């Protein structure tokens, strides 16, 4: 660690070194748990941060100690010019880890370019292994495109390749074992994510939520879960392996066992808000001051101010009225 680098530390003594950037609120899919079928009102072009603005914020944040960046959306690959942006981001020397979260539909042809710019870690969201169900969940017949992208990422050498499955009651909980079995002979990290109650209102019912405890119990019918030591790039997933498996399993429990005590992240939304907690609307607008001409020093002060707003943790599992109003597609997951 470079001790000369200023540190972002919040009032609960958590060091913040991770920035998630949502580059767009738009998406080519309409996952039932994330976006209403008719889509959401789109932000107009002027409301969205330009790539130059995002890079400026990122560089200032990096100067304060951010060294891990994830690019997400909406669907990041749906924004024009994304590869050039990622290339510029990759050239920021102090960022030790750049990764991408994508639905995988438009990534296959761009994997080589991502590889060439030094990106090695990729998260692909896939909630079912059935083509028909994929279409039902996303409104798009693109299962094989995503599967092909996963295979191609493996051929090119991306590692880890994380497959994110949001486990949702009445939608895909019957596929937990199929996803777990995938890791027996594929080198992927399958991550089971608890559904968070911030999806479209008509979709949100208590029965949608399946806890990590239940998911783990289901997986354990295949054999004991062997813990895997986490590394410095690990997020909140608890990692395990099945006996003899090539791949790994991850369990992410934002609701039942939230990891707020170890939270190290900030989220920059496509319209320039710096959100301090996924499950809270607390945020600081950076776009207006940037467009009014603030200096980098003042921008740095705003980022420090945002960090000091970070709450100790969310209370959503205790009080459903605290569910934030923002949409996952604009916050970026
Ligand atoms: N479009 C990209 C994708 O799907 O990977 C990136 C953005 S998406 C909002 C990021 C992640 O959030 C995805 O893995 C998605 O499955 C997850 N997600 C969306 N809504 C969710 C919810 N209500 N609960 C838990 N995860 C959710
Ligand atoms: Fe789009 Fe990702 Fe939301 Fe699905 S989860 S609608 S792919 S932003």
Coordinates of C-alpha atoms and ligand atoms in Angstrom, one line a residue:
X1 CA 0.0 0.0 0.0
X2 CA 1.2 3.5 -0.8
X3 CA 1.1 5.4 2.5
X4 CA 1.3 8.7 0.7
X5 CA -2.1 8.2 -0.9
X6 CA -4.8 10.0 1.0
X7 CA -7.4 7.5 2.3
X8 CA -11.2 7.7 2.1
X9 CA -12.3 6.6 5.6
X10 CA -15.9 6.9 6.7
X11 CA -17.3 7.7 10.2
X12 CA -17.4 4.0 10.9
X13 CA -13.7 3.5 10.2
X14 CA -14.3 1.7 6.9
X15 CA -11.8 2.4 4.2
X16 CA -13.4 3.1 0.9
X17 CA -11.4 1.9 -2.1
X18 CA -14.0 0.6 -4.6
X19 CA -16.0 2.6 -7.1
X20 CA -18.8 1.1 -9.1
X21 CA -19.6 3.2 -12.2
X22 CA -23.0 2.9 -13.9
X23 CA -22.3 4.3 -17.4
X24 CA -25.9 4.1 -18.6
X25 CA -29.4 3.6 -17.4
X26 CA -30.4 1.9 -20.6
X27 CA -30.5 -1.8 -21.3
X28 CA -31.1 -4.1 -24.2
X29 CA -32.9 -6.6 -21.8
X30 CA -36.0 -6.3 -19.6
X31 CA -35.3 -8.7 -16.8
X32 CA -38.6 -9.1 -14.9
X33 CA -37.0 -8.4 -11.5
X34 CA -35.1 -5.3 -12.7
X35 CA -37.0 -3.3 -15.2
X36 CA -40.7 -3.0 -16.1
X37 CA -41.5 -4.6 -19.4
X38 CA -42.2 -1.3 -21.0
X39 CA -38.9 0.0 -19.8
X40 CA -38.3 3.0 -17.6
X41 CA -38.4 6.6 -18.6
X42 CA -35.0 7.1 -20.1
X43 CA -32.6 9.8 -19.0
X44 CA -32.0 12.2 -21.9
X45 CA -28.5 12.6 -23.3
X46 CA -27.7 15.8 -21.4
X47 CA -28.6 14.2 -18.1
X48 CA -26.0 11.5 -18.5
X49 CA -22.4 12.1 -17.5
X50 CA -20.1 12.2 -20.5
X51 CA -17.2 9.8 -20.5
X52 CA -14.9 12.7 -19.9
X53 CA -16.8 13.6 -16.8
X54 CA -16.8 10.0 -15.5
X55 CA -13.0 9.8 -16.1
X56 CA -12.5 13.1 -14.3
X57 CA -14.5 11.9 -11.3
X58 CA -12.7 8.6 -11.3
X59 CA -9.2 10.1 -11.5
X60 CA -10.0 12.4 -8.6
X61 CA -11.4 9.5 -6.6
X62 CA -8.3 7.5 -7.5
X63 CA -6.2 10.3 -6.0
X64 CA -8.1 9.7 -2.8
X65 CA -7.3 6.0 -2.7
X66 CA -9.8 4.3 -4.9
X67 CA -8.0 1.4 -6.6
X68 CA -10.7 -0.9 -7.7
X69 CA -13.3 0.0 -10.3
X70 CA -16.3 -1.9 -11.7
X71 CA -18.1 -0.7 -14.8
X72 CA -21.8 -1.6 -14.9
X73 CA -25.2 -0.2 -16.0
X74 CA -28.0 -0.6 -17.2
X75 CA -26.0 -2.6 -19.8
X76 CA -22.6 -1.0 -20.2
X77 CA -22.1 -2.5 -23.6
X78 CA -25.2 -0.7 -24.8
X79 CA -23.6 2.7 -24.5
X80 CA -21.8 3.9 -27.6
X81 CA -18.1 4.4 -27.3
X82 CA -17.7 2.1 -24.3
X83 CA -14.6 0.4 -25.5
X84 CA -12.7 3.7 -25.9
X85 CA -13.9 4.7 -22.5
X86 CA -12.7 1.4 -21.0
X87 CA -9.4 1.8 -22.7
X88 CA -8.9 5.2 -21.2
X89 CA -9.9 3.9 -17.8
X90 CA -7.5 1.0 -18.1
X91 CA -4.7 3.5 -18.7
X92 CA -5.2 5.0 -15.2
X93 CA -2.1 3.4 -13.6
X94 CA -3.3 3.5 -10.0
X95 CA -6.4 1.4 -10.6
X96 CA -5.3 -2.1 -9.7
X97 CA -8.5 -3.9 -10.7
X98 CA -10.9 -3.0 -13.5
X99 CA -13.8 -5.3 -14.1
X100 CA -17.1 -5.3 -16.0
X101 CA -20.6 -6.5 -15.1
X102 CA -22.6 -7.3 -18.2
X103 CA -25.6 -9.3 -19.3
X104 CA -23.3 -10.9 -21.8
X105 CA -25.5 -10.5 -24.9
X106 CA -23.3 -8.0 -26.7
X107 CA -19.9 -8.9 -25.3
X108 CA -18.6 -11.9 -27.3
X109 CA -17.3 -9.8 -30.2
X110 CA -15.7 -7.3 -27.8
X111 CA -13.9 -9.8 -25.5
X112 CA -10.7 -9.7 -27.5
X113 CA -10.6 -5.9 -27.3
X114 CA -11.3 -6.1 -23.5
X115 CA -8.5 -8.6 -23.1
X116 CA -6.1 -6.5 -25.2
X117 CA -6.7 -3.5 -22.9
X118 CA -5.8 -5.6 -19.9
X119 CA -9.2 -6.5 -18.5
X120 CA -9.2 -10.0 -17.1
X121 CA -12.1 -10.2 -14.7
X122 CA -15.7 -10.3 -16.0
X123 CA -19.1 -10.9 -14.4
X124 CA -21.8 -12.2 -16.6
X125 CA -25.4 -12.2 -15.3
X126 CA -27.3 -15.4 -16.2
X127 CA -30.4 -16.4 -14.2
X128 CA -31.3 -19.6 -16.0
X129 CA -29.8 -22.4 -18.1
X130 CA -32.9 -22.8 -20.2
X131 CA -33.3 -20.9 -23.4
X132 CA -37.1 -20.7 -23.0
X133 CA -36.9 -19.4 -19.5
X134 CA -34.2 -16.9 -20.4
X135 CA -36.7 -15.4 -22.9
X136 CA -39.4 -15.3 -20.3
X137 CA -37.1 -13.6 -17.8
X138 CA -35.4 -11.1 -20.1
X139 CA -38.0 -10.7 -22.9
X140 CA -35.2 -11.6 -25.3
X141 CA -34.2 -14.9 -27.0
X142 CA -30.5 -14.5 -26.3
X143 CA -29.5 -17.4 -24.1
X144 CA -27.1 -19.0 -26.6
X145 CA -25.4 -15.6 -27.2
X146 CA -24.6 -15.3 -23.5
X147 CA -23.5 -18.9 -23.2
X148 CA -21.2 -18.5 -26.2
X149 CA -19.7 -15.3 -24.6
X150 CA -19.0 -17.3 -21.4
X151 CA -17.2 -20.0 -23.4
X152 CA -15.3 -17.5 -25.4
X153 CA -14.2 -15.6 -22.3
X154 CA -12.9 -18.9 -21.0
X155 CA -11.0 -19.7 -24.2
X156 CA -9.4 -16.3 -24.1
X157 CA -8.2 -16.8 -20.6
X158 CA -10.4 -14.4 -18.6
X159 CA -10.3 -15.3 -14.9
X160 CA -12.3 -15.3 -12.8
X161 CA -15.4 -15.6 -14.9
X162 CA -18.2 -15.0 -12.5
X163 CA -21.7 -16.0 -13.4
X164 CA -24.3 -14.0 -11.4
X165 CA -27.6 -15.8 -10.7
X166 CA -30.2 -13.9 -8.8
X167 CA -32.2 -16.6 -7.0
X168 CA -35.9 -15.6 -7.2
X169 CA -38.9 -17.5 -5.8
X170 CA -41.3 -18.6 -8.5
X171 CA -38.8 -17.8 -11.2
X172 CA -35.6 -19.9 -11.0
X173 CA -35.1 -21.4 -7.6
X174 CA -35.6 -24.8 -9.1
X175 CA -32.3 -24.3 -11.0
X176 CA -30.0 -23.8 -8.0
X177 CA -28.6 -27.4 -8.3
X178 CA -28.1 -27.1 -12.1
X179 CA -26.0 -24.0 -11.6
X180 CA -24.1 -25.6 -8.7
X181 CA -23.4 -28.7 -10.9
X182 CA -22.0 -26.4 -13.6
X183 CA -19.0 -25.8 -11.3
X184 CA -18.2 -29.5 -11.2
X185 CA -16.6 -29.4 -14.7
X186 CA -16.4 -25.7 -15.7
X187 CA -13.9 -23.3 -14.2
X188 CA -16.5 -20.6 -13.5
X189 CA -17.4 -18.9 -10.2
X190 CA -21.2 -19.3 -10.0
X191 CA -22.6 -16.7 -7.6
X192 CA -26.0 -17.0 -6.0
X193 CA -27.3 -13.6 -5.1
X194 CA -30.3 -12.9 -2.8
X195 CA -33.0 -11.0 -4.5
X196 CA -33.3 -7.5 -3.2
X197 CA -36.8 -6.0 -3.0
X198 CA -36.1 -3.0 -5.2
X199 CA -37.5 -4.5 -8.4
X200 CA -40.6 -3.4 -10.3
X201 CA -43.5 -2.9 -7.7
X202 CA -45.8 -5.4 -9.4
X203 CA -43.1 -8.1 -9.2
X204 CA -42.1 -7.5 -5.6
X205 CA -43.7 -10.0 -3.2
X206 CA -42.2 -11.6 -0.1
X207 CA -42.2 -15.0 -1.8
X208 CA -39.6 -13.8 -4.3
X209 CA -36.9 -13.7 -1.6
X210 CA -34.9 -16.9 -1.1
X211 CA -32.3 -16.6 1.6
X212 CA -28.7 -17.8 1.3
X213 CA -29.4 -20.3 4.1
X214 CA -32.0 -22.0 1.9
X215 CA -29.8 -21.8 -1.2
X216 CA -26.8 -23.3 0.7
X217 CA -29.0 -26.1 2.1
X218 CA -30.1 -26.9 -1.4
X219 CA -26.6 -27.0 -2.8
X220 CA -25.4 -29.1 0.1
X221 CA -27.5 -32.0 -1.2
X222 CA -24.6 -32.4 -3.8
X223 CA -22.0 -32.7 -1.1
X224 CA -20.3 -30.6 1.6
X225 CA -19.3 -27.0 0.8
X226 CA -15.6 -26.6 1.2
X227 CA -14.6 -23.0 2.0
X228 CA -12.2 -21.2 -0.3
X229 CA -9.9 -18.5 1.0
X230 CA -10.9 -15.1 -0.2
X231 CA -8.4 -12.8 -2.0
X232 CA -7.9 -9.1 -1.9
X233 CA -10.2 -8.6 -4.9
X234 CA -13.1 -10.4 -3.3
X235 CA -16.3 -8.6 -2.7
X236 CA -18.9 -9.7 -0.4
X237 CA -19.3 -13.3 -1.7
X238 CA -18.6 -16.2 0.7
X239 CA -16.7 -18.6 -1.5
X240 CA -16.9 -22.4 -1.5
X241 CA -16.1 -25.4 -3.7
X242 CA -17.8 -28.7 -4.1
X243 CA -15.5 -31.7 -3.7
X244 CA -13.4 -32.3 -6.9
X245 CA -15.0 -29.3 -8.6
X246 CA -13.2 -27.2 -11.2
X247 CA -15.2 -24.1 -10.5
X248 CA -16.4 -22.3 -7.4
X249 CA -19.6 -21.2 -5.7
X250 CA -20.2 -17.8 -4.2
X251 CA -23.0 -16.7 -2.0
X252 CA -24.0 -13.1 -1.8
X253 CA -26.4 -12.2 1.0
X254 CA -27.2 -8.5 0.8
X255 CA -30.4 -9.0 2.8
X256 CA -30.0 -11.9 5.2
X257 CA -26.4 -11.4 6.3
X258 CA -25.6 -8.0 5.0
X259 CA -21.9 -7.1 4.7
X260 CA -22.4 -3.4 5.6
X261 CA -19.7 -3.6 8.3
X262 CA -17.1 -4.3 5.6
X263 CA -18.6 -2.0 2.9
X264 CA -15.8 -0.4 0.9
X265 CA -17.7 1.1 -2.0
X266 CA -19.2 4.1 -3.6
X267 CA -21.5 4.1 -6.6
X268 CA -21.5 6.6 -9.4
X269 CA -24.8 6.7 -11.2
X270 CA -25.2 7.4 -14.9
X271 CA -26.7 10.8 -14.1
X272 CA -23.8 11.8 -11.8
X273 CA -25.0 11.0 -8.3
X274 CA -22.5 9.5 -5.9
X275 CA -24.6 7.0 -3.9
X276 CA -23.2 5.9 -0.6
X277 CA -25.2 2.8 -0.1
X278 CA -27.0 0.4 -2.5
X279 CA -30.0 0.2 -0.3
X280 CA -30.4 3.8 0.6
X281 CA -31.2 6.9 -1.4
X282 CA -28.4 8.9 0.3
X283 CA -26.4 10.5 -2.5
X284 CA -24.4 13.6 -3.5
X285 CA -24.9 15.2 -6.9
X286 CA -21.5 15.7 -8.6
X287 CA -22.8 16.5 -12.1
X288 CA -24.2 20.0 -11.2
X289 CA -21.0 21.2 -9.5
X290 CA -18.8 19.8 -12.2
X291 CA -20.8 21.5 -14.9
X292 CA -20.6 24.8 -12.9
X293 CA -16.8 24.6 -13.1
X294 CA -15.6 23.3 -9.7
X295 CA -11.9 22.5 -9.4
X296 CA -10.5 19.0 -8.9
X297 CA -9.7 20.0 -5.3
X298 CA -13.4 20.9 -4.7
X299 CA -14.5 17.7 -6.4
X300 CA -12.2 15.8 -4.1
X301 CA -13.8 17.6 -1.1
X302 CA -17.3 16.5 -2.3
X303 CA -16.2 12.9 -2.6
X304 CA -14.8 13.0 1.0
X305 CA -18.1 14.6 2.1
X306 CA -20.1 11.8 0.4
X307 CA -18.0 9.2 2.2
X308 CA -18.8 10.8 5.5
X309 CA -22.5 10.3 4.7
X310 CA -22.2 6.6 4.5
X311 CA -24.6 5.0 7.0
X312 CA -23.4 2.2 9.2
X313 CA -25.7 -0.3 7.4
X314 CA -29.0 -0.7 5.7
X315 CA -32.1 -1.8 7.6
X316 CA -34.2 -3.1 4.7
X317 CA -34.7 -6.6 6.2
X318 CA -36.1 -5.0 9.3
X319 CA -38.2 -2.3 7.8
X320 CA -39.5 -2.6 4.2
X321 CA -40.5 1.1 4.1
X322 CA -36.8 1.8 3.9
X323 CA -36.5 0.3 0.4
X324 CA -34.8 2.9 -1.8
X325 CA -36.6 4.5 -4.7
X326 CA -33.8 4.2 -7.2
X327 CA -33.9 1.5 -9.9
X328 CA -31.2 -1.2 -10.0
X329 CA -30.7 -0.5 -13.7
X330 CA -29.7 3.1 -13.0
X331 CA -27.7 2.3 -9.8
X332 CA -25.8 -0.6 -11.4
X333 CA -26.2 -3.4 -8.8
Ligands
LIG1 N1 -26.9 -5.2 -17.1 C1 -25.8 -5.7 -16.4 C2 -26.1 -7.1 -15.9 O1 -27.2 -7.5 -15.9 O2 -25.1 -7.7 -15.5 C3 -25.3 -4.8 -15.3 C4 -26.3 -4.1 -14.5 S1 -27.3 -5.1 -13.4 C5 -28.3 -4.0 -12.6 C6 -26.2 -5.7 -12.2 C7 -26.5 -6.9 -11.4 O3 -27.6 -6.6 -10.6 C8 -27.0 -8.1 -12.3 O4 -26.2 -9.2 -11.9 C9 -28.4 -8.3 -11.9 O5 -28.8 -9.6 -12.0 C10 -28.5 -7.7 -10.5 N2 -29.8 -7.3 -10.0 C11 -30.7 -6.5 -10.7 N3 -31.8 -6.4 -9.9 C12 -31.6 -7.1 -8.8 C13 -32.4 -7.3 -7.6 N4 -33.6 -6.8 -7.4 N5 -31.8 -8.1 -6.6 C14 -30.6 -8.6 -6.8 N6 -29.8 -8.4 -7.8 C15 -30.3 -7.7 -8.8
LIG2 FE1 -30.7 -5.0 -17.9 FE2 -29.0 -6.0 -16.2 FE3 -31.3 -5.0 -15.4 FE4 -31.3 -7.3 -16.8 S1 -30.4 -7.0 -14.7 S2 -32.7 -5.5 -17.1 S3 -29.6 -7.0 -18.1 S4 -29.7 -3.9 -16.2

